mmCIF file of C-alpha atoms and ligand atoms in Angstrom:
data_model
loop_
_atom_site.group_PDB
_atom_site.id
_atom_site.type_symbol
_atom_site.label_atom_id
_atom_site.label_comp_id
_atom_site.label_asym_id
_atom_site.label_seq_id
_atom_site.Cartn_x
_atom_site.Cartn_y
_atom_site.Cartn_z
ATOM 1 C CA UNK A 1 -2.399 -9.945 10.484
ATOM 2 C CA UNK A 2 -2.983 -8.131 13.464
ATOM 3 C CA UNK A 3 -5.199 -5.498 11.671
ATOM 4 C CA UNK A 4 -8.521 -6.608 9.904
ATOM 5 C CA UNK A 5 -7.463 -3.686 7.594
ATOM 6 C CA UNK A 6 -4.399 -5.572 6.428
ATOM 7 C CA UNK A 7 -4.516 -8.512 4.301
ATOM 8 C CA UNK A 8 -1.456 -10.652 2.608
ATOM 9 C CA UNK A 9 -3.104 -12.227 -0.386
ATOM 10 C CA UNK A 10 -1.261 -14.700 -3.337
ATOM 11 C CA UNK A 11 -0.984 -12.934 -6.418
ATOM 12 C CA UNK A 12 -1.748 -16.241 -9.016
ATOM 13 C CA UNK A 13 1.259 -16.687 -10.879
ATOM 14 C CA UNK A 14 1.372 -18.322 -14.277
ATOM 15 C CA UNK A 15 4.722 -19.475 -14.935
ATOM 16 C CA UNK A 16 5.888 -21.205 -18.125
ATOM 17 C CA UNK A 17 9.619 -21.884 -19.641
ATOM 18 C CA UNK A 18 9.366 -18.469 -21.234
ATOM 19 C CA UNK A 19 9.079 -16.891 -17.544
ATOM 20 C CA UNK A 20 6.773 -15.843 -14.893
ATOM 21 C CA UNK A 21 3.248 -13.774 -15.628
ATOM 22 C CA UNK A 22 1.218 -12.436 -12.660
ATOM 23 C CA UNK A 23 -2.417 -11.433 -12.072
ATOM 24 C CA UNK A 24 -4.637 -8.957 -10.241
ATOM 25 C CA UNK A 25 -8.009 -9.398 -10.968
ATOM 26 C CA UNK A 26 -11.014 -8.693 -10.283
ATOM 27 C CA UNK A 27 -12.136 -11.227 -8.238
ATOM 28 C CA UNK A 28 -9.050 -12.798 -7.339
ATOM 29 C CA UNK A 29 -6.428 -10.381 -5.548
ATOM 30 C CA UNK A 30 -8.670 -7.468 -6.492
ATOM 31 C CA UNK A 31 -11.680 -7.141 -4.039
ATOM 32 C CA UNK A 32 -12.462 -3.853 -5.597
ATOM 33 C CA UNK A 33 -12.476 -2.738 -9.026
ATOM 34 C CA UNK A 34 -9.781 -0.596 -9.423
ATOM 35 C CA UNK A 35 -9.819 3.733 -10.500
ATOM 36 C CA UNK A 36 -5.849 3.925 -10.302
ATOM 37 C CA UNK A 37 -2.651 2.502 -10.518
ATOM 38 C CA UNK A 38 0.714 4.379 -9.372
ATOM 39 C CA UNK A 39 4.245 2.904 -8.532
ATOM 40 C CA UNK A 40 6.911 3.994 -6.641
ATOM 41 C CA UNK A 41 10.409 3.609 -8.198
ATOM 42 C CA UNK A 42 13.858 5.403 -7.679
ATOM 43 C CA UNK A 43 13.272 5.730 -4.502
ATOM 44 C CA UNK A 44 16.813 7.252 -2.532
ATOM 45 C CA UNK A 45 18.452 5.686 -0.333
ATOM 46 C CA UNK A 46 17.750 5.828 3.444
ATOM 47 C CA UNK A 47 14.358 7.470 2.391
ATOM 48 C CA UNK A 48 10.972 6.477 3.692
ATOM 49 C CA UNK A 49 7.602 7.564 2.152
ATOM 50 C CA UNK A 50 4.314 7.661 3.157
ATOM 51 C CA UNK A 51 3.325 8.882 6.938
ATOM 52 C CA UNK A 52 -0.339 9.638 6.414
ATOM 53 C CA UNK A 53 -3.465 7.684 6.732
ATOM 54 C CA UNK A 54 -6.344 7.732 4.196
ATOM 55 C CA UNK A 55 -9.915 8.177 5.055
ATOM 56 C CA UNK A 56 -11.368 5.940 1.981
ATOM 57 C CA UNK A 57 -9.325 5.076 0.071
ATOM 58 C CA UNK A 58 -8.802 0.495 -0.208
ATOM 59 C CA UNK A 59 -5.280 0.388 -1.846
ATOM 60 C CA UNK A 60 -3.731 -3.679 -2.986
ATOM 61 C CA UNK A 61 0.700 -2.972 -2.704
ATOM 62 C CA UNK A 62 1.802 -5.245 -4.777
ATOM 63 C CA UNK A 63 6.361 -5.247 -4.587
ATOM 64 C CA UNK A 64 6.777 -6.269 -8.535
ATOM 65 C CA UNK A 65 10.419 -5.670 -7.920
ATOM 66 C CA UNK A 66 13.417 -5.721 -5.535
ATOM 67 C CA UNK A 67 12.121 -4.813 -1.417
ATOM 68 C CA UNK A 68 9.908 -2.946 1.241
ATOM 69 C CA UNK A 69 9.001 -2.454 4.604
ATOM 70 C CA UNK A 70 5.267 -1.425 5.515
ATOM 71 C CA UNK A 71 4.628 -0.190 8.750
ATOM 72 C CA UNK A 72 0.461 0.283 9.594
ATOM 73 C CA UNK A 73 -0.570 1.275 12.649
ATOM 74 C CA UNK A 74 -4.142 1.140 13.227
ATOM 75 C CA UNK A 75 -4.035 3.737 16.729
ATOM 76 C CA UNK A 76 -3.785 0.623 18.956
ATOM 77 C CA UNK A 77 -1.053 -1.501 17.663
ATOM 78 C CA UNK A 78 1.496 -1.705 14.712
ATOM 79 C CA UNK A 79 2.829 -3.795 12.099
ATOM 80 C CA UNK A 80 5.554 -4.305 9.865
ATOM 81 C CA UNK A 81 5.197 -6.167 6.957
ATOM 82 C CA UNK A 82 8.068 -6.792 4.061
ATOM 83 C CA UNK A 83 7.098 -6.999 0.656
ATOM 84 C CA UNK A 84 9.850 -8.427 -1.450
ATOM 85 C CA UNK A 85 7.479 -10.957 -3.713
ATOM 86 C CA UNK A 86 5.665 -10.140 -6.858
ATOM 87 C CA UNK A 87 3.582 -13.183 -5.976
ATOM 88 C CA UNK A 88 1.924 -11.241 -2.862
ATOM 89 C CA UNK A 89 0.117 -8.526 -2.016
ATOM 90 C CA UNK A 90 -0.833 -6.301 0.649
ATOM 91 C CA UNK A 91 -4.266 -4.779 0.716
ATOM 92 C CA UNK A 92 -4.521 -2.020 3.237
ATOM 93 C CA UNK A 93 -8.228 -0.437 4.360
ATOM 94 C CA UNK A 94 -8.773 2.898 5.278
ATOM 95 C CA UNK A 95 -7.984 4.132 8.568
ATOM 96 C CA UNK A 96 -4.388 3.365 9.123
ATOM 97 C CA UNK A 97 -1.631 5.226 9.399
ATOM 98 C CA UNK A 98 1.532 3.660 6.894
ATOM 99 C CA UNK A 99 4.394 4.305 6.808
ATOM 100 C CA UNK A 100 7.416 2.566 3.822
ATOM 101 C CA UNK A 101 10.925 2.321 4.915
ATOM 102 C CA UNK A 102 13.831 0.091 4.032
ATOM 103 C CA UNK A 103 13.048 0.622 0.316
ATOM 104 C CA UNK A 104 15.741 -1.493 -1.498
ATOM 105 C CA UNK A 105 17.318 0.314 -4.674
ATOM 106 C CA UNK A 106 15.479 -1.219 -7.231
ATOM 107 C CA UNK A 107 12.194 -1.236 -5.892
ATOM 108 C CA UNK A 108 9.145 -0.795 -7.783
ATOM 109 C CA UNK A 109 5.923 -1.107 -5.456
ATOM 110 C CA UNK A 110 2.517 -1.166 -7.648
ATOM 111 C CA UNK A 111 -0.762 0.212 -5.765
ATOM 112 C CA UNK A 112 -3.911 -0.559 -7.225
ATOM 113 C CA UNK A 113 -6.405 1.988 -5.874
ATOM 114 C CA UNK A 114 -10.494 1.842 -5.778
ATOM 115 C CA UNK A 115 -10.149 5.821 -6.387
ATOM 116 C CA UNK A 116 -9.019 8.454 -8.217
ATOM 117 C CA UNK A 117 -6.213 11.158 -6.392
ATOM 118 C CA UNK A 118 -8.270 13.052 -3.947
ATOM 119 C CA UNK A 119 -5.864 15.008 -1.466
ATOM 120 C CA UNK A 120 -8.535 15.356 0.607
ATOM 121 C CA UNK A 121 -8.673 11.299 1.612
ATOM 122 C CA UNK A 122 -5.664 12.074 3.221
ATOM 123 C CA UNK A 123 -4.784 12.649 7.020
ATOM 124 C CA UNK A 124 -1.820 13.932 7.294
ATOM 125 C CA UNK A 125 -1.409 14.411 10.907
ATOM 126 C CA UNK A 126 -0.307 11.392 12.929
ATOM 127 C CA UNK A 127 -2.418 13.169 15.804
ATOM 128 C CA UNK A 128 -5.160 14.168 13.838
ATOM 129 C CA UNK A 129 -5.480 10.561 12.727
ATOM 130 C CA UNK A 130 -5.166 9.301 16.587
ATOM 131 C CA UNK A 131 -7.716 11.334 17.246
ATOM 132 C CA UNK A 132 -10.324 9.913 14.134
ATOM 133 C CA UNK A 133 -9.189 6.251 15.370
ATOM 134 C CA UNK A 134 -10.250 6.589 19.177
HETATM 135 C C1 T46 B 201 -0.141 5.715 -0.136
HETATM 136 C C2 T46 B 201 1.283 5.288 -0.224
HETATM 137 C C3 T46 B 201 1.439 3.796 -0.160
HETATM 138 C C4 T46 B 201 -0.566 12.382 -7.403
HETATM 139 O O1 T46 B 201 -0.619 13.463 -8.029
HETATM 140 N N1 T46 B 201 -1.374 11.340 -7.761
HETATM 141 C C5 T46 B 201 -1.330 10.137 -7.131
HETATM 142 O O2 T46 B 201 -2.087 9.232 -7.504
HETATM 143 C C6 T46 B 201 -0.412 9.972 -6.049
HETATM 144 C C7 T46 B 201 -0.353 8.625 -5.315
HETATM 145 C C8 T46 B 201 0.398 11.013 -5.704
HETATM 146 N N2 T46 B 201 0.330 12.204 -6.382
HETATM 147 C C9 T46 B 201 1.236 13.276 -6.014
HETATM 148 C C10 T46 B 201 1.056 13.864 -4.631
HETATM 149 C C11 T46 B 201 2.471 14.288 -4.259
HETATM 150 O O3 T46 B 201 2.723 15.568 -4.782
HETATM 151 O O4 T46 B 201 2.569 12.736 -6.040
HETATM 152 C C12 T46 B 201 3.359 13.288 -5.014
HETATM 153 C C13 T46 B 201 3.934 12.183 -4.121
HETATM 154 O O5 T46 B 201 2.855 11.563 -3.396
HETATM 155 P P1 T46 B 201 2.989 11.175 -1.839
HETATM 156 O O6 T46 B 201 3.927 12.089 -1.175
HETATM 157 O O7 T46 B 201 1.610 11.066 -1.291
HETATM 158 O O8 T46 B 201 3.642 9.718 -1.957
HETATM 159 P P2 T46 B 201 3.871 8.644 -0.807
HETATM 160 O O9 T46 B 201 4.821 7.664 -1.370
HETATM 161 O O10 T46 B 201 4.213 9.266 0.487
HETATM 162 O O11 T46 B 201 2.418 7.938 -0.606
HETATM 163 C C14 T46 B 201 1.844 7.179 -1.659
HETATM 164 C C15 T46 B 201 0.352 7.510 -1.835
HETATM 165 O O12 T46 B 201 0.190 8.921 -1.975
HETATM 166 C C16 T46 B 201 -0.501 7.049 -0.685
HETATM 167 O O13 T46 B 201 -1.861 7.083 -1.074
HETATM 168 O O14 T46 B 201 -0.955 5.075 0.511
HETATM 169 O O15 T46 B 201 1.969 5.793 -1.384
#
């Protein structure tokens, strides 16, 4: 990854005949013990989500279902990255500004957070966070 505040990690997956389990862990995908867990479902078509960057906050994306586009952009250079595997994730560091797109119709993206909802971790401002960055 471009970033060092972007990391594509294996999710272990423990498959058997009866089907497929997967784990974030402490430990293992989890570098952080986690305070929340959202997901983002339904999403409409043609919509994107996101533009902001967070101060703090460590966040592991984790697509359980269907497909996404990530775009981080760190003030210096961006990246894309599709999710469309439950068997990786994404962890994204503070201090980068994301942005989802090319959600697929039955998406479900799973964040794992290392902190409670705090609207004030967020930036909100594409130039306001250009401006923290350089
Ligand atoms: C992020 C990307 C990947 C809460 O009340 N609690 C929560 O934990 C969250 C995540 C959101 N909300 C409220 C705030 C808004 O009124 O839910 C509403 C939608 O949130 P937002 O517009 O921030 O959603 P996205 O998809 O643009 O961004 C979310 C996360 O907020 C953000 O931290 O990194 O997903």
């Amino acid at each position: 990854m471009a970033s060092e505040l972007i990391q594509l990690v294996d999710i272990p997956q423990r498959g058997d005949a009866r089907g497929q389990l997967s784990i974030a862990e402490l430990g293992g995908a989890l570098p952080f013990p986690v305070r929340r867990v959202y997901w983002i479902h339904g999403t409409k078509p043609g919509v994107s989500r996101g533009f902001h960057a967070h101060k703090e906050l460590r966040q592991l994306c984790v697509c359980v279902a269907g497909s996404v586009r990530l775009s981080l952009f760190d003030g210096k250079s961006e990246e894309s990255v599709v999710l469309d595997s439950n068997a990786k994730g994404l962890l994204i560091g503070p201090g980068l500004w994301r942005e989802m797109h090319d959600f697929s119709p039955d998406c479900v993206l799973m964040v794992f957070a290392d902190s409670e909802y705090k609207e004030s971790d967020y930036i909100k401002s594409k130039e306001d966070f250009i401006r923290s960055v350089i």
